[in-house]
Amino acid sequence: MFQMVCVVRNRLREIVGASTNWSDHQQAMAERVSLSSMLAKSQNDLPPKRMKDSYLEVHLPLGSELQLREKYLTFHNTVRFGRILEDLDSLAVLISYSHTFNAALKRSPLSIVTALVDKIDMRHHVIYPDCDVKFTGHVTWVGKTSIEAKMHMSQYRDGAYAPVLDATFVMVARDPENKRAAFVNPLRPEGPEEDKLFQEGEANKLRRVELSTASLLKVAPADEERKIVHSLFLNTLDTKTVSFRSRVLPPNSVWMEDAKLKGLEICHPQERNIFNRIFGGFLMRKAYELGWANACSYGGCRPSLVAVDDILFQKPVEIGSLLLLSSQVCYSEGKYIQVRVHSEVFDPLTRQHKTTNVFHFTFMSDRDVPNIIPKTYGESMLYLDGKRHFNQTVGH
């Protein structure tokens, strides 16, 4: 199925019955509650689907449409990667709706939202602003209420499409009010190639469970990691005072506390998704841009993105929220900079903070960057977590 990127969001509005007008949109969302009766009582009630049922091909004509190009352009005449993240997010939702499509229903009772960006691997570090882009993707794995969608982006250069990136998103289906989990159609792979993709999806799920179990927020670091933290500590001791409190920054290093950058967004209705929450792609774009700016400042040059890894959507962000974004360089090695961006909503009336997302980005500089040095135990855990993400991404 071939379509333009601008058509994707309009198509999503049709599927859900959302309106482009804010006041009508609120009314449409209230009416969606009545669709609950259309939800399947179990997964067995839903017909199995094939991978090709959800296959989509979407074009972004940057080469021919100058007005569109303007929206994607950076000052340095490259493509704003944050915009690509927004497009991938919308495409993953539409792919998931294509998988769950029921011709008998006028509107889908499902609320499909992004749960996790498992991985985005860059195959090419430059995206040209004056060449057409093509996105392709389909569902590769399905649980009872979750869907894995794999997408590929390529760009037309020298008479052919060349790969730019591969992305894996995990989506979850919920009831019309977006409150409880809802069943999705099972997936029936056809042939050895599709079997392999499905098995990879199964392996991805197990890996995520293992990573969550081994999280440094739950269990102590491994023996090897403890040695790393201790050697970092020993390297910063002041040999003159031989005191636990007196710390000295080694040459060509930066204290972790000095490698932060913060931002604030007021979440306006314009940035809403089809379910009246803040669009996940918008959150990713803002987090990416803040993380990029921090890596740029840390490395002293314009870094290129190597990978996006393990973006977890923990809580939806409501319209009207104050969104606080905090980026931290948490690991560095050679030319690589690992940045973690934490986002939380702040309610100024109750003064409560709630974490909504954690983002992990791996950037590469054009020169060796300083070593990042943690001072506290908490920072040391951030350092180890950053190292884990870096090793997973760069494949050490």
Tab-separated table of N, CA, C and O in Angstrom, residues 121-163:
chain	number	residue	atom	x	y	z
A	121	ASP	N	18.633	1.671	14.320
A	121	ASP	CA	20.044	1.578	13.898
A	121	ASP	C	20.247	2.395	12.638
A	121	ASP	O	19.538	2.199	11.647
A	122	MET	N	21.218	3.293	12.671
A	122	MET	CA	21.530	4.091	11.494
A	122	MET	C	22.431	3.284	10.563
A	122	MET	O	23.476	2.795	10.973
A	123	ARG	N	22.017	3.164	9.315
A	123	ARG	CA	22.845	2.489	8.314
A	123	ARG	C	23.672	3.513	7.548
A	123	ARG	O	24.680	3.193	6.927
A	124	HIS	N	23.172	4.779	7.536
A	124	HIS	CA	23.866	5.855	6.827
A	124	HIS	C	23.703	7.109	7.675
A	124	HIS	O	22.594	7.412	8.116
A	125	HIS	N	24.796	7.820	7.928
A	125	HIS	CA	24.725	8.919	8.902
A	125	HIS	C	24.236	10.243	8.321
A	125	HIS	O	23.927	11.163	9.056
A	126	VAL	N	24.179	10.338	6.998
A	126	VAL	CA	23.711	11.590	6.393
A	126	VAL	C	22.370	11.341	5.705
A	126	VAL	O	22.234	10.407	4.925
A	127	ILE	N	21.391	12.185	6.035
A	127	ILE	CA	20.108	12.146	5.327
A	127	ILE	C	20.052	13.432	4.497
A	127	ILE	O	20.150	14.536	5.048
A	128	TYR	N	19.950	13.291	3.189
A	128	TYR	CA	20.019	14.451	2.296
A	128	TYR	C	18.664	15.149	2.227
A	128	TYR	O	17.629	14.501	2.100
A	129	PRO	N	18.660	16.497	2.297
A	129	PRO	CA	17.383	17.222	2.338
A	129	PRO	C	16.705	17.356	0.976
A	129	PRO	O	15.554	17.744	0.893
A	130	ASP	N	17.421	17.032	-0.105
A	130	ASP	CA	16.854	17.247	-1.442
A	130	ASP	C	16.661	15.936	-2.214
A	130	ASP	O	16.619	15.917	-3.438
A	131	CYS	N	16.558	14.815	-1.495
A	131	CYS	CA	16.329	13.515	-2.140
A	131	CYS	C	15.108	12.843	-1.506
A	131	CYS	O	14.924	12.897	-0.287
A	132	ASP	N	14.299	12.197	-2.336
A	132	ASP	CA	13.084	11.539	-1.838
A	132	ASP	C	13.407	10.423	-0.839
A	132	ASP	O	14.428	9.741	-0.962
A	133	VAL	N	12.513	10.275	0.125
A	133	VAL	CA	12.672	9.260	1.169
A	133	VAL	C	11.524	8.255	1.042
A	133	VAL	O	10.395	8.615	0.716
A	134	LYS	N	11.840	6.989	1.321
A	134	LYS	CA	10.803	5.950	1.310
A	134	LYS	C	10.858	5.194	2.637
A	134	LYS	O	11.937	4.794	3.090
A	135	PHE	N	9.697	5.035	3.268
A	135	PHE	CA	9.570	4.208	4.472
A	135	PHE	C	8.796	2.948	4.089
A	135	PHE	O	7.776	3.039	3.408
A	136	THR	N	9.260	1.800	4.532
A	136	THR	CA	8.479	0.572	4.372
A	136	THR	C	8.420	-0.116	5.735
A	136	THR	O	9.306	0.083	6.574
A	137	GLY	N	7.387	-0.918	5.956
A	137	GLY	CA	7.318	-1.621	7.237
A	137	GLY	C	6.107	-2.519	7.331
A	137	GLY	O	5.159	-2.392	6.550
A	138	HIS	N	6.145	-3.431	8.292
A	138	HIS	CA	4.999	-4.311	8.556
A	138	HIS	C	5.156	-4.921	9.946
A	138	HIS	O	6.207	-4.813	10.579
A	139	VAL	N	4.099	-5.574	10.396
A	139	VAL	CA	4.123	-6.247	11.697
A	139	VAL	C	5.007	-7.493	11.584
A	139	VAL	O	4.910	-8.240	10.618
A	140	THR	N	5.886	-7.705	12.581
A	140	THR	CA	6.788	-8.862	12.541
A	140	THR	C	6.563	-9.834	13.700
A	140	THR	O	7.053	-10.954	13.678
A	141	TRP	N	5.831	-9.361	14.736
A	141	TRP	CA	5.577	-10.240	15.896
A	141	TRP	C	4.355	-9.700	16.629
A	141	TRP	O	4.103	-8.500	16.635
A	142	VAL	N	3.611	-10.608	17.239
A	142	VAL	CA	2.411	-10.204	17.981
A	142	VAL	C	2.320	-11.007	19.275
A	142	VAL	O	2.552	-12.217	19.274
A	143	GLY	N	2.012	-10.321	20.377
A	143	GLY	CA	1.690	-11.002	21.629
A	143	GLY	C	0.164	-11.039	21.740
A	143	GLY	O	-0.535	-10.980	20.736
A	144	LYS	N	-0.359	-11.090	22.956
A	144	LYS	CA	-1.824	-11.067	23.100
A	144	LYS	C	-2.386	-9.656	22.866
A	144	LYS	O	-3.421	-9.475	22.240
A	145	THR	N	-1.664	-8.667	23.420
A	145	THR	CA	-2.147	-7.281	23.314
A	145	THR	C	-1.078	-6.347	22.748
A	145	THR	O	-1.287	-5.141	22.690
A	146	SER	N	0.067	-6.899	22.361
A	146	SER	CA	1.157	-6.050	21.851
A	146	SER	C	1.571	-6.461	20.444
A	146	SER	O	1.354	-7.596	20.020
A	147	ILE	N	2.174	-5.504	19.749
A	147	ILE	CA	2.551	-5.683	18.342
A	147	ILE	C	3.955	-5.130	18.134
A	147	ILE	O	4.256	-4.029	18.595
A	148	GLU	N	4.804	-5.904	17.449
A	148	GLU	CA	6.118	-5.381	17.066
A	148	GLU	C	6.052	-5.000	15.588
A	148	GLU	O	5.625	-5.796	14.757
A	149	ALA	N	6.478	-3.770	15.276
A	149	ALA	CA	6.511	-3.322	13.874
A	149	ALA	C	7.948	-2.979	13.511
A	149	ALA	O	8.615	-2.244	14.241
A	150	LYS	N	8.402	-3.529	12.397
A	150	LYS	CA	9.742	-3.200	11.908
A	150	LYS	C	9.595	-2.283	10.704
A	150	LYS	O	8.759	-2.521	9.826
A	151	MET	N	10.435	-1.231	10.675
A	151	MET	CA	10.379	-0.280	9.561
A	151	MET	C	11.775	-0.023	9.017
A	151	MET	O	12.768	-0.117	9.746
A	152	HIS	N	11.819	0.308	7.738
A	152	HIS	CA	13.095	0.629	7.090
A	152	HIS	C	12.928	1.951	6.355
A	152	HIS	O	11.880	2.210	5.763
A	153	MET	N	13.974	2.754	6.422
A	153	MET	CA	13.948	4.021	5.695
A	153	MET	C	15.074	4.003	4.682
A	153	MET	O	16.198	3.606	5.003
A	154	SER	N	14.776	4.407	3.447
A	154	SER	CA	15.812	4.492	2.417
A	154	SER	C	15.668	5.820	1.689
A	154	SER	O	14.634	6.483	1.778
A	155	GLN	N	16.727	6.220	0.983
A	155	GLN	CA	16.706	7.508	0.287
A	155	GLN	C	17.197	7.343	-1.147
A	155	GLN	O	18.136	6.590	-1.412
A	156	TYR	N	16.530	8.049	-2.042
A	156	TYR	CA	16.822	7.920	-3.477
A	156	TYR	C	18.030	8.769	-3.854
A	156	TYR	O	18.007	9.987	-3.748
A	157	ARG	N	19.118	8.080	-4.228
A	157	ARG	CA	20.329	8.785	-4.660
A	157	ARG	C	20.992	8.013	-5.791
A	157	ARG	O	21.059	6.789	-5.755
A	158	ASP	N	21.488	8.763	-6.765
A	158	ASP	CA	22.190	8.151	-7.908
A	158	ASP	C	21.365	7.029	-8.553
A	158	ASP	O	21.870	5.941	-8.838
A	159	GLY	N	20.072	7.286	-8.720
A	159	GLY	CA	19.226	6.364	-9.472
A	159	GLY	C	18.713	5.146	-8.730
A	159	GLY	O	18.102	4.267	-9.327
A	160	ALA	N	18.945	5.069	-7.400
A	160	ALA	CA	18.449	3.911	-6.636
A	160	ALA	C	18.200	4.312	-5.179
A	160	ALA	O	18.735	5.308	-4.694
A	161	TYR	N	17.365	3.491	-4.494
A	161	TYR	CA	17.121	3.732	-3.064
A	161	TYR	C	18.209	3.040	-2.242
A	161	TYR	O	18.459	1.847	-2.418
A	162	ALA	N	18.865	3.798	-1.342
A	162	ALA	CA	19.913	3.227	-0.478
A	162	ALA	C	19.426	3.261	0.970
A	162	ALA	O	18.780	4.225	1.396
A	163	PRO	N	19.725	2.200	1.780
A	163	PRO	CA	19.220	2.156	3.159
A	163	PRO	C	19.777	3.268	4.042
A	163	PRO	O	20.949	3.623	3.926
